[in-house]
Coordinates of C-alpha atoms in Angstrom, one line a residue:
M1 CA -24.4 -14.8 7.8
N2 CA -22.3 -14.4 4.7
A3 CA -21.9 -12.2 1.7
S4 CA -23.7 -14.6 -0.6
T5 CA -27.0 -14.4 1.4
L6 CA -26.8 -10.7 1.7
G7 CA -25.8 -10.0 -1.9
L8 CA -22.9 -7.9 -0.7
W9 CA -20.5 -8.8 -3.4
S10 CA -22.6 -7.2 -6.1
R11 CA -21.9 -3.8 -4.5
P12 CA -19.5 -1.8 -6.8
D13 CA -17.7 -0.2 -3.9
L14 CA -17.0 -3.5 -2.2
R15 CA -15.8 -5.1 -5.5
E16 CA -13.6 -2.1 -6.2
A17 CA -12.0 -2.3 -2.8
V18 CA -11.2 -6.0 -3.3
A19 CA -9.7 -5.3 -6.8
A20 CA -7.5 -2.6 -5.3
E21 CA -6.6 -4.9 -2.3
D22 CA -7.7 -2.0 0.0
W23 CA -8.4 -4.4 2.9
G24 CA -9.3 -1.6 5.3
A25 CA -12.0 -0.5 3.0
V26 CA -13.1 -4.1 2.4
L27 CA -13.6 -4.7 6.2
R28 CA -15.3 -1.3 6.7
I29 CA -17.7 -1.6 3.8
Y30 CA -18.5 -5.2 4.5
R31 CA -19.0 -4.6 8.2
K32 CA -21.3 -1.7 7.8
A33 CA -23.4 -3.2 5.0
A34 CA -23.8 -6.5 7.0
G35 CA -24.6 -4.6 10.2
L36 CA -21.8 -6.4 12.1
S37 CA -19.5 -5.1 14.8
Q38 CA -15.7 -5.1 14.5
T39 CA -15.6 -7.9 17.1
K40 CA -17.9 -10.1 14.9
V41 CA -15.9 -9.4 11.8
G42 CA -12.8 -10.3 13.7
E43 CA -14.3 -13.6 14.6
L44 CA -15.0 -14.3 11.0
I45 CA -11.5 -13.6 9.9
G46 CA -9.6 -14.8 13.0
L47 CA -8.4 -11.4 14.2
V48 CA -9.1 -9.5 17.5
Q49 CA -11.2 -6.3 17.5
P50 CA -8.2 -3.9 17.9
D51 CA -6.6 -5.4 14.8
V52 CA -9.7 -5.0 12.8
S53 CA -10.0 -1.4 13.9
D54 CA -6.3 -0.7 13.0
I55 CA -6.8 -2.2 9.5
E56 CA -9.9 -0.2 8.9
R57 CA -8.3 3.1 10.0
G58 CA -5.1 2.5 8.0
R59 CA -2.9 2.2 11.1
R60 CA -2.1 -1.4 10.1
R61 CA -1.3 -2.5 6.6
V62 CA -2.2 -6.0 5.5
T63 CA 1.0 -7.4 3.9
S64 CA 0.8 -11.0 5.2
V65 CA -0.4 -13.6 2.8
E66 CA -1.9 -15.4 5.7
V67 CA -4.0 -12.4 6.8
R68 CA -5.2 -11.7 3.3
Q69 CA -6.2 -15.4 3.0
R70 CA -8.1 -15.1 6.3
I71 CA -10.0 -12.1 5.1
T72 CA -10.7 -13.8 1.7
D73 CA -12.0 -17.0 3.3
G74 CA -13.7 -15.4 6.3
L75 CA -15.8 -13.0 4.2
S76 CA -16.4 -15.5 1.4
I77 CA -14.9 -13.2 -1.2
P78 CA -15.8 -14.7 -4.6
P79 CA -12.6 -16.0 -6.3
E80 CA -13.2 -14.1 -9.5
L81 CA -12.9 -10.8 -7.5
H82 CA -9.5 -11.5 -6.1
A83 CA -6.5 -10.4 -8.1
G84 CA -4.4 -13.4 -7.2
A85 CA -7.0 -15.8 -8.5
E86 CA -7.1 -14.2 -11.9
A87 CA -3.4 -13.9 -12.2
S88 CA -2.8 -17.5 -11.3
T89 CA -4.2 -18.9 -14.6
P90 CA -2.8 -18.4 -18.1
P91 CA -4.4 -15.6 -20.1
P92 CA -6.8 -16.1 -22.9
V93 CA -5.4 -16.1 -26.5
A94 CA -4.5 -12.5 -27.5
S95 CA -2.4 -10.8 -30.1
L96 CA 1.1 -9.6 -29.2
V97 CA 1.3 -6.1 -27.8
L98 CA 4.6 -4.3 -28.2
P99 CA 5.7 -1.9 -25.5
G100 CA 8.0 0.1 -27.7
P101 CA 9.8 -0.1 -31.1
G102 CA 8.8 -3.3 -32.8
P103 CA 10.8 -5.8 -34.9
D104 CA 11.5 -5.2 -38.5
D105 CA 8.6 -5.7 -40.9
D106 CA 9.7 -9.1 -42.0
L107 CA 9.8 -10.5 -38.5
L108 CA 6.6 -8.9 -37.4
S109 CA 4.9 -10.4 -40.5
R110 CA 6.4 -13.8 -39.7
L111 CA 5.2 -13.7 -36.1
T112 CA 1.7 -12.6 -37.0
S113 CA 1.3 -15.3 -39.6
A114 CA 2.6 -17.9 -37.2
T115 CA 0.1 -17.1 -34.5
Q116 CA -2.9 -16.6 -36.8
S117 CA -2.4 -19.2 -39.5
R118 CA -0.4 -21.9 -37.8
V119 CA 2.3 -21.8 -40.4
K120 CA 5.7 -23.3 -39.6
V121 CA 7.6 -21.5 -36.8
D122 CA 11.2 -20.6 -37.6
A123 CA 14.3 -19.7 -35.7
P124 CA 14.4 -16.0 -36.5
T125 CA 10.9 -15.6 -34.9
L126 CA 12.1 -17.3 -31.7
D127 CA 15.3 -15.4 -31.7
W128 CA 13.3 -12.2 -31.8
L129 CA 11.1 -13.3 -28.9
D130 CA 14.3 -14.1 -26.9
R131 CA 15.5 -10.6 -27.5
L132 CA 12.2 -9.1 -26.6
L133 CA 12.0 -10.9 -23.3
A134 CA 15.5 -9.7 -22.4
E135 CA 14.4 -6.1 -23.1
H136 CA 11.4 -6.6 -20.9
R137 CA 13.5 -7.8 -18.1
S138 CA 15.6 -4.7 -18.4
A139 CA 12.6 -2.5 -18.6
E140 CA 11.1 -4.0 -15.4
D141 CA 14.3 -3.1 -13.5
R142 CA 13.7 0.5 -14.4
I143 CA 10.0 1.0 -14.2
G144 CA 8.8 -1.8 -11.9
S145 CA 6.5 -4.7 -12.5
R146 CA 3.0 -3.2 -12.6
P147 CA 3.2 -1.7 -16.1
M148 CA 4.7 -4.9 -17.5
V149 CA 2.2 -7.6 -16.4
G150 CA -0.4 -7.1 -19.1
V151 CA 2.2 -7.1 -21.9
M152 CA 3.9 -10.2 -20.6
R153 CA 0.7 -12.2 -20.2
Q154 CA -0.2 -11.4 -23.8
Q155 CA 3.3 -12.3 -24.9
L156 CA 3.2 -15.6 -23.1
T157 CA -0.1 -16.4 -24.9
T158 CA 1.7 -15.8 -28.2
V159 CA 4.5 -18.1 -27.3
V160 CA 2.2 -20.9 -26.2
D161 CA 0.2 -20.5 -29.4
L162 CA 3.3 -21.0 -31.4
Y163 CA 3.7 -24.5 -29.9
G164 CA 1.1 -26.1 -32.2
S165 CA 3.1 -25.0 -35.3
A166 CA 6.6 -25.9 -34.0
R167 CA 8.4 -29.2 -34.8
G168 CA 11.5 -30.9 -33.6
P169 CA 14.1 -28.7 -31.8
L170 CA 12.0 -25.6 -32.5
A171 CA 9.2 -27.2 -30.3
D172 CA 11.8 -27.5 -27.4
R173 CA 12.7 -23.9 -27.9
V174 CA 9.1 -22.8 -27.7
V175 CA 8.6 -24.7 -24.4
R176 CA 11.8 -23.2 -23.0
L177 CA 10.5 -19.7 -24.0
A178 CA 7.2 -20.4 -22.3
S179 CA 9.0 -21.5 -19.2
E180 CA 11.0 -18.2 -19.1
H181 CA 7.9 -16.1 -19.6
A182 CA 6.1 -17.9 -16.9
Q183 CA 9.0 -17.4 -14.5
F184 CA 9.1 -13.7 -15.3
L185 CA 5.3 -13.5 -14.6
A186 CA 5.9 -15.3 -11.3
W187 CA 8.6 -12.8 -10.3
M188 CA 6.3 -9.8 -11.1
A189 CA 3.4 -11.4 -9.1
Q190 CA 5.8 -12.0 -6.3
D191 CA 7.0 -8.4 -6.5
Q192 CA 3.4 -7.2 -6.0
A193 CA 2.9 -9.6 -3.1
Q194 CA 0.4 -11.8 -5.0
T195 CA 1.8 -15.0 -3.5
P196 CA -0.8 -17.5 -4.8
A197 CA -0.4 -16.2 -8.4
A198 CA 3.4 -16.3 -8.1
L199 CA 3.4 -19.9 -6.8
A200 CA 1.1 -21.0 -9.6
W201 CA 3.3 -19.4 -12.3
Y202 CA 6.5 -20.8 -10.7
D203 CA 4.9 -24.3 -10.8
R204 CA 4.0 -23.8 -14.4
S205 CA 7.5 -22.6 -15.3
H206 CA 9.1 -25.5 -13.5
E207 CA 7.0 -28.0 -15.3
W208 CA 7.8 -26.5 -18.7
A209 CA 11.5 -26.3 -17.8
L210 CA 11.5 -30.0 -17.0
E211 CA 9.7 -30.7 -20.3
A212 CA 12.3 -28.7 -22.2
G213 CA 15.2 -30.2 -20.4
D214 CA 16.2 -26.7 -19.1
A215 CA 18.2 -27.4 -15.8
N216 CA 18.9 -23.7 -15.4
M217 CA 15.3 -22.6 -15.3
A218 CA 14.2 -25.7 -13.3
A219 CA 16.7 -24.7 -10.6
T220 CA 15.9 -21.0 -10.8
T221 CA 12.2 -21.6 -10.1
L222 CA 13.0 -23.4 -6.9
S223 CA 15.5 -20.7 -5.9
M224 CA 12.8 -18.1 -6.5
K225 CA 10.4 -20.1 -4.4
A226 CA 13.1 -20.0 -1.7
H227 CA 13.1 -16.2 -2.1
M228 CA 9.4 -16.1 -1.5
A229 CA 9.8 -18.2 1.6
W230 CA 12.4 -15.7 2.8
S231 CA 10.1 -12.8 2.1
G232 CA 7.5 -14.5 4.2
G233 CA 9.8 -15.0 7.1
R234 CA 10.1 -18.7 6.7
G235 CA 13.9 -19.4 7.0
D236 CA 13.8 -23.2 7.2
R237 CA 11.7 -23.4 4.0
A238 CA 13.9 -21.0 2.2
V239 CA 16.9 -23.2 3.0
R240 CA 15.2 -26.4 2.0
L241 CA 14.0 -25.0 -1.4
A242 CA 17.4 -23.5 -2.1
E243 CA 19.1 -26.8 -1.4
A244 CA 16.6 -28.6 -3.6
A245 CA 17.5 -26.1 -6.4
R246 CA 21.1 -27.4 -6.2
W247 CA 20.6 -31.2 -5.9
S248 CA 17.6 -31.5 -8.2
A249 CA 19.3 -29.8 -11.2
P250 CA 22.9 -31.0 -11.3
G251 CA 23.3 -29.7 -14.9
A252 CA 22.7 -26.1 -13.8
S253 CA 25.3 -23.4 -14.6
L254 CA 27.8 -22.1 -12.0
G255 CA 25.8 -18.9 -11.8
V256 CA 22.5 -20.6 -11.2
Q257 CA 24.2 -22.7 -8.5
G258 CA 25.4 -19.5 -7.0
M259 CA 21.9 -18.1 -7.0
A260 CA 20.7 -21.1 -5.0
A261 CA 23.6 -20.9 -2.5
Q262 CA 22.8 -17.2 -1.7
M263 CA 19.1 -18.0 -1.3
A264 CA 20.1 -20.6 1.3
A265 CA 22.3 -18.0 2.9
R266 CA 19.3 -15.7 3.3
G267 CA 17.3 -18.5 4.9
H268 CA 20.1 -19.1 7.5
A269 CA 20.4 -15.4 8.2
L270 CA 16.7 -15.2 8.8
N271 CA 17.2 -18.1 11.4
R272 CA 20.0 -16.0 13.0
D273 CA 22.6 -18.6 11.9
G274 CA 25.3 -16.2 11.0
D275 CA 28.1 -18.8 10.4
D276 CA 26.2 -20.7 7.7
A277 CA 24.8 -17.5 6.2
H278 CA 28.2 -16.0 5.7
R279 CA 29.7 -19.3 4.6
L280 CA 27.1 -19.8 1.9
L281 CA 27.2 -16.2 0.7
D282 CA 31.0 -16.5 0.3
E283 CA 30.4 -19.8 -1.7
A284 CA 27.8 -18.1 -3.8
Q285 CA 30.0 -15.2 -4.6
G286 CA 32.8 -17.6 -5.6
L287 CA 30.5 -19.5 -7.9
I288 CA 29.2 -16.4 -9.6
S289 CA 32.7 -15.0 -9.9
R290 CA 33.8 -18.1 -11.7
A291 CA 30.7 -17.9 -13.9
S292 CA 31.6 -14.4 -15.0
E293 CA 34.7 -15.9 -16.7
R294 CA 32.4 -17.7 -19.2
P295 CA 29.3 -15.6 -19.5
E296 CA 28.2 -17.5 -22.6
D297 CA 27.4 -20.5 -20.3
E298 CA 25.0 -18.5 -18.2
P299 CA 21.3 -17.9 -18.9
A300 CA 20.1 -14.5 -19.8
W301 CA 18.4 -13.8 -16.5
M302 CA 21.7 -14.0 -14.5
Y303 CA 22.7 -10.5 -15.8
F304 CA 22.0 -8.8 -12.5
Y305 CA 24.4 -10.9 -10.3
G306 CA 27.7 -9.3 -9.6
E307 CA 29.9 -7.6 -7.0
T308 CA 27.4 -4.8 -6.3
W309 CA 24.6 -7.2 -5.8
F310 CA 26.6 -9.2 -3.3
E311 CA 27.5 -6.1 -1.4
L312 CA 23.8 -5.4 -1.0
Q313 CA 23.1 -9.0 0.0
R314 CA 25.7 -8.8 2.7
G315 CA 23.9 -5.7 4.0
M316 CA 20.6 -7.7 4.1
I317 CA 22.2 -10.6 6.0
A318 CA 23.7 -8.1 8.5
M319 CA 20.2 -6.7 9.0
H320 CA 18.8 -10.1 9.8
L321 CA 21.6 -10.6 12.3
N322 CA 20.9 -7.2 13.9
D323 CA 24.4 -6.1 13.0
W324 CA 23.2 -2.6 12.1
S325 CA 26.6 -0.9 11.7
A326 CA 27.7 -3.6 9.2
A327 CA 24.4 -3.3 7.4
V328 CA 24.8 0.4 7.0
G329 CA 28.3 0.0 5.6
H330 CA 27.4 -2.7 3.0
L331 CA 24.1 -1.1 1.9
T332 CA 25.8 2.3 1.5
T333 CA 28.6 0.9 -0.6
G334 CA 26.2 -1.2 -2.7
L335 CA 23.7 1.6 -3.4
A336 CA 26.6 3.9 -4.5
A337 CA 27.4 1.4 -7.2
L338 CA 23.9 0.4 -8.2
E339 CA 22.7 1.4 -11.7
P340 CA 21.0 4.8 -11.4
T341 CA 18.1 3.7 -13.6
Y342 CA 17.2 0.7 -11.3
L343 CA 14.6 2.8 -9.5
R344 CA 12.8 -0.2 -7.9
D345 CA 16.0 -1.7 -6.4
R346 CA 17.4 1.7 -5.4
T347 CA 14.2 2.3 -3.6
W348 CA 14.1 -1.1 -1.9
Y349 CA 17.7 -1.1 -0.7
G350 CA 17.4 2.6 0.2
A351 CA 14.5 1.8 2.5
C352 CA 16.6 -1.0 4.0
L353 CA 19.4 1.4 4.6
A354 CA 17.0 3.8 6.4
H355 CA 15.9 0.8 8.5
A356 CA 19.5 0.0 9.3
Y357 CA 20.3 3.6 10.3
A358 CA 17.2 3.5 12.6
G359 CA 18.4 0.2 14.1
D360 CA 21.8 1.6 14.7
G361 CA 20.3 4.6 16.6
E362 CA 21.1 7.1 13.8
S363 CA 17.6 8.7 13.8
A364 CA 18.5 11.8 11.8
R365 CA 20.2 9.8 9.1
A366 CA 17.4 7.3 8.9
L367 CA 14.9 10.1 8.3
L368 CA 17.2 11.9 5.8
T369 CA 17.6 8.6 3.9
A370 CA 13.9 7.7 3.9
L371 CA 12.2 11.0 2.9
P372 CA 13.5 11.1 -0.7
L373 CA 12.4 7.5 -1.3
I374 CA 8.7 8.1 -0.5
P375 CA 7.4 9.0 -4.0
D376 CA 9.0 6.0 -5.7
A377 CA 8.1 3.7 -2.8
A378 CA 4.5 4.7 -3.1
T379 CA 4.4 3.9 -6.8
I380 CA 6.9 1.3 -8.1
G381 CA 8.0 0.2 -4.6
R382 CA 4.7 -1.1 -3.3
P383 CA 4.4 -3.2 -1.2
H384 CA 7.9 -4.1 -0.2
S385 CA 9.7 -0.8 -0.1
W386 CA 6.7 0.9 1.3
N387 CA 6.4 -1.6 4.1
E388 CA 10.1 -1.2 4.8
L389 CA 9.7 2.5 5.3
H390 CA 6.8 1.9 7.7
K391 CA 9.0 -0.5 9.6
T392 CA 11.7 2.2 9.8
A393 CA 9.1 4.6 11.2
A394 CA 8.1 2.0 13.8
V395 CA 11.7 1.4 14.9
L396 CA 12.1 5.2 15.4
M397 CA 8.9 5.5 17.2
R398 CA 9.8 2.7 19.6
A399 CA 13.1 4.4 20.3
G400 CA 11.2 7.6 21.2
A401 CA 12.9 9.5 18.4
K402 CA 11.0 12.6 17.0
E403 CA 12.0 11.5 13.5
G404 CA 9.6 8.6 13.8
R405 CA 6.6 10.9 13.9
Q406 CA 8.1 13.0 11.1
L407 CA 8.4 10.0 8.9
V408 CA 4.9 8.8 9.7
D409 CA 3.5 12.3 8.8
A410 CA 5.5 12.2 5.5
L411 CA 4.1 8.7 4.6
T412 CA 0.5 9.3 5.6
P413 CA -0.6 11.3 2.4
F414 CA 0.5 8.4 0.3
D415 CA -1.2 5.6 2.3

């Protein structure tokens, strides 16, 4: 018995649940419409009945890519309904949509004519697109990825459309720009836990980077794949991809090499290899410190790496090594210096700090740190910050601390 024979996937409520990635509603609606038990649904998707019950009731959140894939495959969800499938392919041709103040009239006219009439592309147009991408990266730090995806998909379409009119060195610049846009889309998909889409965009970005001869972006895409492996709990793969980022792109800048070294450090920390984790993080910090002496040699996307960022990374590594006191110290220092407008990152590292307090037995501090983060975690911080707050609640509950139930009660209205 499957959805295609029952015609279930024509149901608006089921389609809406898939689009929203509300897996509890997907399982509940599918099961009741198909007349199946929780045990039978569990057999279809490779989970036991208590797990199905917990997901349906919202007691367990589906954050694992593997579990989402089991649900997708087991229930025969049509690919066109799944958000990751749509996001993994380049968008159709569309006009450029500007999120705020646009370019001067001359540049806007030049860009419009280039995309519509295939006239010769010029350097000022590409310079403007470079600046616009930099502004979008900065905006994403402040407001999160969700509002940016549609704009960036349309902007990438514009860049790709310019390629047919570009000649000589300008054509190389267009390919490089396309690679940078694809990498940014990959990062935003990754930020929203759309792993298949992120991998597809990183692959596209890497291919275009190689075509353009851009060693920095080629290495960066591999480093970000290492970051995805780390996020998924795969330490060995994170280390291998980070190492590949270094040996496969020998022309990469010092900063980009430092990015790869710190990604490898994360993988080692995940594997509880503290010596290699600390050694590589020290090496990464040294490389990026040297890079700061010649910022003109670094690509635009390296703006975020600095002393504050490394302080926060030391906190993350300490968490992996269960050195909770050190984690609290590093994260507290890093958050105090983090740009106030970086709401997404302040929410994420704040949630990690709450977790570290809970791990260190500081239940009251954990709750006090977590509660103010909930509104932002529920909006710009989903799924990562939100999941981290739930992990904090679970640590407190296992310790028998009353603050665990208080945090759960505070989170529940937003679930």
